[in-house]
Amino acid sequence: MSWDYQSPWWLPGGNLQTIYAAKVARHFKNTDTQWARERWATPDGDFIDVDWLHTPDAEKDAPLLVLFHGLEGSSHSHYAQAFAAEVQQRGWRLALPHFRGCSGELNLAPRAYHSGDHEEIAWMLSQFRLQHDGAMYAVGISLGGNALMRWAGEQGHAASGVIDGIASVCSPIDLTASGHAIDSGFNKRVYARMFLASMKPRALQKLHQFPGLFDPHALMRVDTLYGFDNVFTAPLHGFKDTDDYWQRASAKPGLASVRVPALVLNARNDPFIPADCLPTPRDVSDWVQLWQPATGGHVGFVAGAFPGHLADMPRAVVEWLKQASI
């Protein structure tokens, strides 16, 4: 199965396709998406908030889709709403676990979340598996997709005992290449600034919880994701520095070890992810399928006549997961 996506003529360029999808397109379709929140206690004394899509018509053993969000994402993100609409149409169930600190409430431990958090993915998927006996799939968006693919590479054949299929969407599986791309030129002025505007205040809340955790003056001086990761993300999660973090957390080197049906979807005009760093068939196992359309931006993939919609990508990804597990 393949997906022949082409962006609409009226929405040219990776930046417009990225920004329009996130800020404009989702508002054109009214949805009655409702979530029910469940709090899970983690083994280290912290918590994870899981939002379950309200699907009263879904059978108990209907397939479950677990959606891992991207950097600073949540169940309010545009892609979460788009996948929710697709799942509702199919009569499936959907759960979105929030990475620590992303559910609207500060987490308790002296840590946050990061792009290679495959141990966290492993624990969350194991909890979903304990609750659900039917078919189970997982999709990771951007950061969440890198962590998911990192997990699959670590697990090898064992992953098939937990999940029936996985997909990453616009994930920076080469974190070094993507990090430097976000930190330069237009991307730095727009996207890096946007991310830092929410990441810095949250980091300072964490410092208030744990005085001395990092240097607040160093944090306030940073204007790049590289600098933020050097002060906050890397040291809090056991990495020497940003370079060590980006190298060890990247999913790309592990794609050859994946042994569960896996889809890796990346637009070649994604402003965050240089096309020349994307995996080729030589980089992946036979279990991995690569979709690399020429357009789509970063988690964009707007389709149809103006004003467009976001339904095509979730439909194609979910259908691939269903077909790949047959």
Short mmCIF file of N, CA and C in Angstrom, two decimals, residues 139-314:
data_model
loop_
_atom_site.label_atom_id
_atom_site.label_comp_id
_atom_site.label_asym_id
_atom_site.label_seq_id
_atom_site.Cartn_x
_atom_site.Cartn_y
_atom_site.Cartn_z
N VAL A 139 0.71 5.40 16.90
CA VAL A 139 1.20 6.42 15.98
C VAL A 139 1.92 7.48 16.81
N GLY A 140 3.10 7.86 16.38
CA GLY A 140 3.83 8.93 17.04
C GLY A 140 4.00 10.10 16.11
N ILE A 141 3.68 11.28 16.60
CA ILE A 141 3.80 12.51 15.80
C ILE A 141 5.09 13.22 16.19
N SER A 142 5.91 13.55 15.22
CA SER A 142 7.14 14.31 15.42
C SER A 142 7.97 13.69 16.55
N LEU A 143 8.21 14.42 17.66
CA LEU A 143 9.00 13.88 18.76
C LEU A 143 8.47 12.53 19.23
N GLY A 144 7.15 12.41 19.35
CA GLY A 144 6.56 11.15 19.79
C GLY A 144 6.86 10.00 18.85
N GLY A 145 6.96 10.29 17.56
CA GLY A 145 7.28 9.26 16.59
C GLY A 145 8.73 8.80 16.68
N ASN A 146 9.63 9.74 16.96
CA ASN A 146 11.03 9.34 17.15
C ASN A 146 11.16 8.43 18.36
N ALA A 147 10.51 8.80 19.48
CA ALA A 147 10.57 7.97 20.67
C ALA A 147 9.96 6.60 20.43
N LEU A 148 8.85 6.55 19.67
CA LEU A 148 8.20 5.28 19.36
C LEU A 148 9.10 4.40 18.50
N MET A 149 9.70 4.96 17.46
CA MET A 149 10.59 4.18 16.61
C MET A 149 11.87 3.78 17.36
N ARG A 150 12.30 4.63 18.25
CA ARG A 150 13.45 4.28 19.10
C ARG A 150 13.12 3.06 19.95
N TRP A 151 11.91 3.02 20.47
CA TRP A 151 11.44 1.86 21.24
C TRP A 151 11.42 0.61 20.38
N ALA A 152 10.87 0.71 19.17
CA ALA A 152 10.77 -0.46 18.29
C ALA A 152 12.16 -0.99 17.93
N GLY A 153 13.12 -0.10 17.70
CA GLY A 153 14.47 -0.54 17.41
C GLY A 153 15.11 -1.26 18.58
N GLU A 154 14.84 -0.78 19.80
CA GLU A 154 15.37 -1.42 21.00
C GLU A 154 14.72 -2.79 21.24
N GLN A 155 13.44 -2.89 20.96
CA GLN A 155 12.69 -4.10 21.29
C GLN A 155 12.89 -5.24 20.31
N GLY A 156 13.13 -4.92 19.04
CA GLY A 156 13.26 -5.98 18.05
C GLY A 156 12.01 -6.83 17.98
N HIS A 157 12.16 -8.17 17.99
CA HIS A 157 11.02 -9.08 17.86
C HIS A 157 10.04 -8.96 19.03
N ALA A 158 10.52 -8.52 20.18
CA ALA A 158 9.64 -8.43 21.36
C ALA A 158 8.51 -7.42 21.16
N ALA A 159 8.69 -6.46 20.28
CA ALA A 159 7.66 -5.44 20.07
C ALA A 159 6.35 -6.05 19.58
N SER A 160 6.42 -7.12 18.80
CA SER A 160 5.21 -7.73 18.25
C SER A 160 4.35 -8.37 19.32
N GLY A 161 4.89 -8.62 20.51
CA GLY A 161 4.09 -9.12 21.60
C GLY A 161 3.30 -8.05 22.31
N VAL A 162 3.57 -6.79 21.96
CA VAL A 162 2.91 -5.65 22.60
C VAL A 162 1.98 -4.94 21.63
N ILE A 163 2.39 -4.79 20.39
CA ILE A 163 1.71 -3.92 19.43
C ILE A 163 1.58 -4.63 18.10
N ASP A 164 0.54 -4.29 17.34
CA ASP A 164 0.33 -4.92 16.04
C ASP A 164 0.91 -4.12 14.89
N GLY A 165 1.17 -2.84 15.10
CA GLY A 165 1.76 -2.01 14.06
C GLY A 165 1.99 -0.62 14.60
N ILE A 166 2.98 0.08 14.04
CA ILE A 166 3.31 1.43 14.50
C ILE A 166 3.56 2.33 13.30
N ALA A 167 3.47 3.62 13.54
CA ALA A 167 3.77 4.60 12.49
C ALA A 167 4.33 5.86 13.13
N SER A 168 5.28 6.46 12.46
CA SER A 168 5.77 7.78 12.85
C SER A 168 5.41 8.77 11.75
N VAL A 169 5.02 9.97 12.15
CA VAL A 169 4.59 11.01 11.21
C VAL A 169 5.46 12.24 11.42
N CYS A 170 6.23 12.59 10.40
CA CYS A 170 7.07 13.79 10.43
C CYS A 170 8.01 13.79 11.63
N SER A 171 8.62 12.67 11.91
CA SER A 171 9.46 12.54 13.09
C SER A 171 10.92 12.85 12.75
N PRO A 172 11.61 13.58 13.64
CA PRO A 172 13.02 13.92 13.44
C PRO A 172 13.91 12.75 13.84
N ILE A 173 13.92 11.71 13.05
CA ILE A 173 14.64 10.49 13.44
C ILE A 173 16.16 10.67 13.36
N ASP A 174 16.62 11.75 12.76
CA ASP A 174 18.01 12.20 12.87
C ASP A 174 17.96 13.53 13.62
N LEU A 175 18.08 13.45 14.94
CA LEU A 175 17.87 14.63 15.77
C LEU A 175 18.92 15.71 15.54
N THR A 176 20.13 15.31 15.21
CA THR A 176 21.18 16.30 14.98
C THR A 176 20.85 17.16 13.77
N ALA A 177 20.49 16.51 12.67
CA ALA A 177 20.15 17.26 11.45
C ALA A 177 18.92 18.12 11.66
N SER A 178 17.92 17.58 12.32
CA SER A 178 16.69 18.33 12.53
C SER A 178 16.88 19.46 13.53
N GLY A 179 17.64 19.21 14.59
CA GLY A 179 17.88 20.25 15.59
C GLY A 179 18.57 21.46 15.01
N HIS A 180 19.59 21.20 14.20
CA HIS A 180 20.30 22.32 13.58
C HIS A 180 19.42 23.04 12.55
N ALA A 181 18.52 22.30 11.90
CA ALA A 181 17.62 22.93 10.92
C ALA A 181 16.64 23.87 11.62
N ILE A 182 16.10 23.45 12.76
CA ILE A 182 15.16 24.31 13.48
C ILE A 182 15.85 25.54 14.04
N ASP A 183 17.12 25.43 14.34
CA ASP A 183 17.86 26.51 14.99
C ASP A 183 18.49 27.50 14.02
N SER A 184 18.12 27.46 12.76
CA SER A 184 18.76 28.35 11.79
C SER A 184 17.73 29.11 10.96
N GLY A 185 18.11 30.33 10.56
CA GLY A 185 17.33 31.13 9.63
C GLY A 185 15.90 31.40 10.07
N PHE A 186 14.98 31.28 9.11
CA PHE A 186 13.56 31.50 9.36
C PHE A 186 13.04 30.59 10.46
N ASN A 187 13.49 29.34 10.46
CA ASN A 187 13.03 28.39 11.47
C ASN A 187 13.34 28.87 12.88
N LYS A 188 14.54 29.42 13.07
CA LYS A 188 14.92 29.90 14.40
C LYS A 188 14.03 31.07 14.82
N ARG A 189 13.76 31.98 13.88
CA ARG A 189 12.98 33.17 14.21
C ARG A 189 11.52 32.84 14.50
N VAL A 190 11.00 31.77 13.89
CA VAL A 190 9.58 31.46 14.04
C VAL A 190 9.36 30.23 14.92
N TYR A 191 9.86 29.07 14.48
CA TYR A 191 9.53 27.83 15.18
C TYR A 191 10.29 27.68 16.50
N ALA A 192 11.61 27.89 16.48
CA ALA A 192 12.38 27.76 17.71
C ALA A 192 11.87 28.74 18.76
N ARG A 193 11.59 29.96 18.35
CA ARG A 193 11.07 30.97 19.28
C ARG A 193 9.73 30.52 19.85
N MET A 194 8.87 29.94 19.02
CA MET A 194 7.56 29.47 19.48
C MET A 194 7.71 28.36 20.52
N PHE A 195 8.56 27.38 20.23
CA PHE A 195 8.76 26.29 21.18
C PHE A 195 9.34 26.80 22.50
N LEU A 196 10.35 27.65 22.42
CA LEU A 196 11.00 28.14 23.63
C LEU A 196 10.07 28.99 24.48
N ALA A 197 9.09 29.64 23.84
CA ALA A 197 8.16 30.48 24.59
C ALA A 197 7.34 29.67 25.59
N SER A 198 7.13 28.39 25.34
CA SER A 198 6.42 27.54 26.31
C SER A 198 7.38 26.66 27.10
N MET A 199 8.51 26.29 26.50
CA MET A 199 9.44 25.39 27.19
C MET A 199 10.19 26.07 28.33
N LYS A 200 10.58 27.31 28.13
CA LYS A 200 11.32 28.01 29.19
C LYS A 200 10.49 28.21 30.46
N PRO A 201 9.27 28.74 30.36
CA PRO A 201 8.47 28.89 31.58
C PRO A 201 8.22 27.56 32.30
N ARG A 202 8.02 26.49 31.53
CA ARG A 202 7.80 25.20 32.17
C ARG A 202 9.06 24.72 32.88
N ALA A 203 10.21 24.97 32.26
CA ALA A 203 11.47 24.60 32.91
C ALA A 203 11.66 25.38 34.20
N LEU A 204 11.29 26.65 34.20
CA LEU A 204 11.44 27.46 35.41
C LEU A 204 10.47 27.00 36.51
N GLN A 205 9.31 26.48 36.13
CA GLN A 205 8.42 25.88 37.11
C GLN A 205 9.09 24.66 37.75
N LYS A 206 9.78 23.90 36.92
CA LYS A 206 10.49 22.72 37.43
C LYS A 206 11.61 23.14 38.38
N LEU A 207 12.26 24.24 38.08
CA LEU A 207 13.32 24.75 38.96
C LEU A 207 12.73 25.18 40.31
N HIS A 208 11.53 25.75 40.28
CA HIS A 208 10.87 26.15 41.52
C HIS A 208 10.58 24.92 42.38
N GLN A 209 10.23 23.82 41.72
CA GLN A 209 10.00 22.56 42.44
C GLN A 209 11.29 22.02 43.05
N PHE A 210 12.38 22.12 42.27
CA PHE A 210 13.66 21.52 42.67
C PHE A 210 14.76 22.58 42.53
N PRO A 211 14.89 23.44 43.52
CA PRO A 211 15.93 24.49 43.46
C PRO A 211 17.32 23.89 43.23
N GLY A 212 18.07 24.54 42.33
CA GLY A 212 19.41 24.07 42.01
C GLY A 212 19.46 23.04 40.90
N LEU A 213 18.32 22.72 40.32
CA LEU A 213 18.28 21.69 39.28
C LEU A 213 19.09 22.08 38.05
N PHE A 214 19.09 23.38 37.71
CA PHE A 214 19.90 23.88 36.59
C PHE A 214 20.10 25.38 36.81
N ASP A 215 20.90 25.99 35.96
CA ASP A 215 21.22 27.41 36.08
C ASP A 215 20.17 28.24 35.35
N PRO A 216 19.32 28.98 36.08
CA PRO A 216 18.26 29.74 35.41
C PRO A 216 18.80 30.85 34.52
N HIS A 217 19.94 31.44 34.87
CA HIS A 217 20.51 32.50 34.05
C HIS A 217 20.98 31.95 32.70
N ALA A 218 21.56 30.77 32.72
CA ALA A 218 21.97 30.12 31.46
C ALA A 218 20.75 29.80 30.61
N LEU A 219 19.67 29.36 31.25
CA LEU A 219 18.45 29.04 30.51
C LEU A 219 17.88 30.27 29.83
N MET A 220 17.82 31.39 30.54
CA MET A 220 17.21 32.57 29.97
C MET A 220 18.03 33.16 28.83
N ARG A 221 19.31 32.83 28.77
CA ARG A 221 20.16 33.33 27.67
C ARG A 221 19.98 32.56 26.38
N VAL A 222 19.48 31.33 26.45
CA VAL A 222 19.43 30.50 25.24
C VAL A 222 18.36 31.01 24.29
N ASP A 223 18.65 30.92 23.01
CA ASP A 223 17.67 31.28 21.98
C ASP A 223 17.57 30.20 20.91
N THR A 224 18.06 29.00 21.22
CA THR A 224 18.00 27.87 20.31
C THR A 224 17.57 26.62 21.08
N LEU A 225 17.05 25.63 20.36
CA LEU A 225 16.74 24.35 20.99
C LEU A 225 18.02 23.66 21.45
N TYR A 226 19.10 23.85 20.70
CA TYR A 226 20.38 23.27 21.10
C TYR A 226 20.78 23.79 22.48
N GLY A 227 20.66 25.10 22.68
CA GLY A 227 21.00 25.68 23.96
C GLY A 227 20.08 25.21 25.07
N PHE A 228 18.79 25.11 24.79
CA PHE A 228 17.84 24.64 25.79
C PHE A 228 18.15 23.22 26.20
N ASP A 229 18.41 22.37 25.20
CA ASP A 229 18.71 20.98 25.52
C ASP A 229 20.01 20.85 26.31
N ASN A 230 20.96 21.75 26.06
CA ASN A 230 22.24 21.69 26.77
C ASN A 230 22.08 22.04 28.25
N VAL A 231 21.19 23.00 28.52
CA VAL A 231 20.98 23.44 29.91
C VAL A 231 19.99 22.55 30.64
N PHE A 232 18.94 22.12 29.95
CA PHE A 232 17.81 21.47 30.62
C PHE A 232 17.63 20.00 30.22
N THR A 233 17.28 19.75 28.97
CA THR A 233 16.86 18.40 28.58
C THR A 233 17.95 17.36 28.77
N ALA A 234 19.14 17.61 28.25
CA ALA A 234 20.19 16.61 28.31
C ALA A 234 20.59 16.24 29.74
N PRO A 235 20.97 17.20 30.59
CA PRO A 235 21.41 16.82 31.94
C PRO A 235 20.32 16.21 32.80
N LEU A 236 19.06 16.64 32.61
CA LEU A 236 17.98 16.08 33.42
C LEU A 236 17.65 14.64 33.08
N HIS A 237 18.08 14.19 31.91
CA HIS A 237 17.69 12.85 31.47
C HIS A 237 18.89 11.95 31.20
N GLY A 238 20.01 12.27 31.82
CA GLY A 238 21.14 11.35 31.81
C GLY A 238 22.07 11.45 30.63
N PHE A 239 22.02 12.55 29.88
CA PHE A 239 22.92 12.74 28.76
C PHE A 239 24.01 13.74 29.13
N LYS A 240 25.16 13.60 28.51
CA LYS A 240 26.30 14.48 28.81
C LYS A 240 26.02 15.91 28.38
N ASP A 241 25.50 16.07 27.16
CA ASP A 241 25.21 17.38 26.60
C ASP A 241 24.28 17.20 25.41
N THR A 242 24.00 18.28 24.71
CA THR A 242 23.08 18.19 23.57
C THR A 242 23.58 17.24 22.50
N ASP A 243 24.85 17.30 22.17
CA ASP A 243 25.37 16.43 21.12
C ASP A 243 25.19 14.96 21.48
N ASP A 244 25.47 14.63 22.73
CA ASP A 244 25.29 13.26 23.20
C ASP A 244 23.82 12.86 23.15
N TYR A 245 22.96 13.75 23.60
CA TYR A 245 21.51 13.50 23.58
C TYR A 245 21.00 13.28 22.17
N TRP A 246 21.29 14.20 21.28
CA TRP A 246 20.77 14.07 19.92
C TRP A 246 21.29 12.82 19.23
N GLN A 247 22.52 12.45 19.49
CA GLN A 247 23.08 11.25 18.85
C GLN A 247 22.45 9.97 19.41
N ARG A 248 22.38 9.86 20.72
CA ARG A 248 21.91 8.62 21.34
C ARG A 248 20.40 8.46 21.28
N ALA A 249 19.67 9.57 21.19
CA ALA A 249 18.21 9.50 21.19
C ALA A 249 17.61 9.33 19.80
N SER A 250 18.39 9.51 18.75
CA SER A 250 17.86 9.42 17.38
C SER A 250 17.43 7.99 17.04
N ALA A 251 16.29 7.88 16.38
CA ALA A 251 15.75 6.56 16.04
C ALA A 251 16.34 5.98 14.76
N LYS A 252 16.90 6.81 13.91
CA LYS A 252 17.34 6.34 12.59
C LYS A 252 18.29 5.15 12.66
N PRO A 253 19.31 5.16 13.52
CA PRO A 253 20.23 4.01 13.53
C PRO A 253 19.57 2.69 13.91
N GLY A 254 18.44 2.74 14.61
CA GLY A 254 17.77 1.51 15.04
C GLY A 254 16.73 0.99 14.09
N LEU A 255 16.46 1.69 12.99
CA LEU A 255 15.40 1.26 12.08
C LEU A 255 15.70 -0.08 11.44
N ALA A 256 16.95 -0.44 11.33
CA ALA A 256 17.31 -1.75 10.77
C ALA A 256 16.98 -2.88 11.72
N SER A 257 16.73 -2.57 12.98
CA SER A 257 16.43 -3.60 13.98
C SER A 257 14.94 -3.75 14.25
N VAL A 258 14.10 -2.97 13.58
CA VAL A 258 12.66 -3.03 13.81
C VAL A 258 12.10 -4.35 13.26
N ARG A 259 11.26 -5.00 14.07
CA ARG A 259 10.68 -6.29 13.69
C ARG A 259 9.18 -6.33 13.92
N VAL A 260 8.54 -5.20 13.72
CA VAL A 260 7.08 -5.08 13.80
C VAL A 260 6.67 -4.19 12.64
N PRO A 261 5.49 -4.40 12.02
CA PRO A 261 5.09 -3.53 10.91
C PRO A 261 5.18 -2.06 11.30
N ALA A 262 5.96 -1.29 10.53
CA ALA A 262 6.24 0.11 10.89
C ALA A 262 6.22 0.98 9.65
N LEU A 263 5.54 2.10 9.76
CA LEU A 263 5.47 3.09 8.69
C LEU A 263 6.20 4.34 9.13
N VAL A 264 7.09 4.85 8.28
CA VAL A 264 7.81 6.09 8.56
C VAL A 264 7.43 7.09 7.49
N LEU A 265 6.63 8.09 7.88
CA LEU A 265 6.11 9.08 6.94
C LEU A 265 6.80 10.43 7.17
N ASN A 266 7.44 10.94 6.13
CA ASN A 266 8.08 12.26 6.20
C ASN A 266 7.89 12.99 4.88
N ALA A 267 7.40 14.22 4.94
CA ALA A 267 7.36 15.06 3.74
C ALA A 267 8.77 15.55 3.43
N ARG A 268 9.12 15.59 2.18
CA ARG A 268 10.47 15.99 1.81
C ARG A 268 10.66 17.51 1.85
N ASN A 269 9.58 18.25 2.06
CA ASN A 269 9.72 19.71 2.22
C ASN A 269 9.42 20.14 3.65
N ASP A 270 9.55 19.23 4.59
CA ASP A 270 9.35 19.55 6.00
C ASP A 270 10.42 20.55 6.43
N PRO A 271 10.05 21.74 6.91
CA PRO A 271 11.06 22.73 7.28
C PRO A 271 11.91 22.30 8.46
N PHE A 272 11.43 21.35 9.27
CA PHE A 272 12.19 20.92 10.44
C PHE A 272 13.18 19.80 10.12
N ILE A 273 12.94 19.08 9.02
CA ILE A 273 13.67 17.83 8.79
C ILE A 273 14.26 17.84 7.38
N PRO A 274 15.56 18.09 7.23
CA PRO A 274 16.17 18.12 5.90
C PRO A 274 15.96 16.81 5.15
N ALA A 275 15.60 16.91 3.88
CA ALA A 275 15.32 15.71 3.09
C ALA A 275 16.53 14.79 2.99
N ASP A 276 17.74 15.37 3.00
CA ASP A 276 18.92 14.52 2.82
C ASP A 276 19.27 13.69 4.06
N CYS A 277 18.56 13.90 5.17
CA CYS A 277 18.80 13.07 6.36
C CYS A 277 17.76 11.97 6.50
N LEU A 278 16.77 11.92 5.62
CA LEU A 278 15.72 10.92 5.72
C LEU A 278 16.27 9.52 5.41
N PRO A 279 15.68 8.50 6.01
CA PRO A 279 16.19 7.14 5.75
C PRO A 279 15.89 6.69 4.34
N THR A 280 16.73 5.83 3.84
CA THR A 280 16.53 5.17 2.55
C THR A 280 16.22 3.70 2.82
N PRO A 281 15.78 2.95 1.81
CA PRO A 281 15.51 1.52 2.04
C PRO A 281 16.71 0.77 2.58
N ARG A 282 17.91 1.24 2.32
CA ARG A 282 19.11 0.56 2.84
C ARG A 282 19.26 0.74 4.35
N ASP A 283 18.59 1.75 4.91
CA ASP A 283 18.73 2.05 6.34
C ASP A 283 17.74 1.31 7.22
N VAL A 284 16.79 0.61 6.63
CA VAL A 284 15.68 0.07 7.42
C VAL A 284 15.54 -1.43 7.18
N SER A 285 14.84 -2.09 8.11
CA SER A 285 14.57 -3.51 7.95
C SER A 285 13.42 -3.71 6.97
N ASP A 286 13.16 -4.96 6.63
CA ASP A 286 12.07 -5.28 5.71
C ASP A 286 10.70 -5.02 6.34
N TRP A 287 10.65 -4.78 7.65
CA TRP A 287 9.39 -4.51 8.34
C TRP A 287 8.97 -3.05 8.22
N VAL A 288 9.86 -2.23 7.72
CA VAL A 288 9.64 -0.78 7.71
C VAL A 288 9.29 -0.30 6.31
N GLN A 289 8.21 0.44 6.18
CA GLN A 289 7.85 1.06 4.91
C GLN A 289 8.06 2.56 5.02
N LEU A 290 8.66 3.14 3.98
CA LEU A 290 8.94 4.57 3.95
C LEU A 290 7.96 5.27 3.00
N TRP A 291 7.28 6.28 3.51
CA TRP A 291 6.49 7.19 2.68
C TRP A 291 7.14 8.55 2.75
N GLN A 292 7.56 9.08 1.60
CA GLN A 292 8.24 10.37 1.57
C GLN A 292 7.70 11.23 0.43
N PRO A 293 6.46 11.73 0.58
CA PRO A 293 5.89 12.60 -0.45
C PRO A 293 6.69 13.90 -0.57
N ALA A 294 6.64 14.50 -1.73
CA ALA A 294 7.42 15.71 -1.99
C ALA A 294 6.95 16.89 -1.15
N THR A 295 5.67 16.90 -0.78
CA THR A 295 5.10 18.05 -0.07
C THR A 295 4.33 17.59 1.16
N GLY A 296 3.91 18.55 1.96
CA GLY A 296 3.15 18.25 3.16
C GLY A 296 3.57 19.05 4.36
N GLY A 297 4.82 19.56 4.34
CA GLY A 297 5.30 20.34 5.47
C GLY A 297 5.50 19.47 6.70
N HIS A 298 5.47 20.12 7.87
CA HIS A 298 5.62 19.38 9.13
C HIS A 298 4.24 19.15 9.74
N VAL A 299 3.80 17.90 9.68
CA VAL A 299 2.48 17.49 10.15
C VAL A 299 1.40 18.39 9.55
N GLY A 300 1.55 18.63 8.25
CA GLY A 300 0.59 19.46 7.52
C GLY A 300 -0.39 18.57 6.76
N PHE A 301 -0.04 18.27 5.51
CA PHE A 301 -0.81 17.37 4.66
C PHE A 301 -2.26 17.82 4.50
N VAL A 302 -2.44 19.13 4.32
CA VAL A 302 -3.76 19.66 4.00
C VAL A 302 -4.18 19.14 2.64
N ALA A 303 -5.44 18.82 2.47
CA ALA A 303 -5.93 18.27 1.20
C ALA A 303 -7.22 18.95 0.81
N GLY A 304 -7.55 18.85 -0.49
CA GLY A 304 -8.84 19.31 -0.97
C GLY A 304 -8.85 20.76 -1.38
N ALA A 305 -10.01 21.18 -1.92
CA ALA A 305 -10.22 22.55 -2.34
C ALA A 305 -10.24 23.47 -1.11
N PHE A 306 -9.91 24.74 -1.34
CA PHE A 306 -9.91 25.71 -0.25
C PHE A 306 -11.26 25.71 0.47
N PRO A 307 -11.29 25.68 1.80
CA PRO A 307 -10.18 25.88 2.74
C PRO A 307 -9.41 24.64 3.14
N GLY A 308 -9.75 23.50 2.58
CA GLY A 308 -9.00 22.28 2.83
C GLY A 308 -9.41 21.55 4.09
N HIS A 309 -8.83 20.36 4.25
CA HIS A 309 -9.13 19.54 5.43
C HIS A 309 -7.89 18.72 5.77
N LEU A 310 -7.94 18.06 6.93
CA LEU A 310 -6.78 17.30 7.42
C LEU A 310 -7.06 15.81 7.49
N ALA A 311 -8.08 15.35 6.80
CA ALA A 311 -8.53 13.97 6.97
C ALA A 311 -7.68 12.95 6.23
N ASP A 312 -7.04 13.33 5.14
CA ASP A 312 -6.39 12.34 4.28
C ASP A 312 -5.24 11.62 4.96
N MET A 313 -4.37 12.35 5.66
CA MET A 313 -3.20 11.71 6.28
C MET A 313 -3.60 10.71 7.36
N PRO A 314 -4.45 11.09 8.34
CA PRO A 314 -4.85 10.08 9.33
C PRO A 314 -5.52 8.87 8.71
#
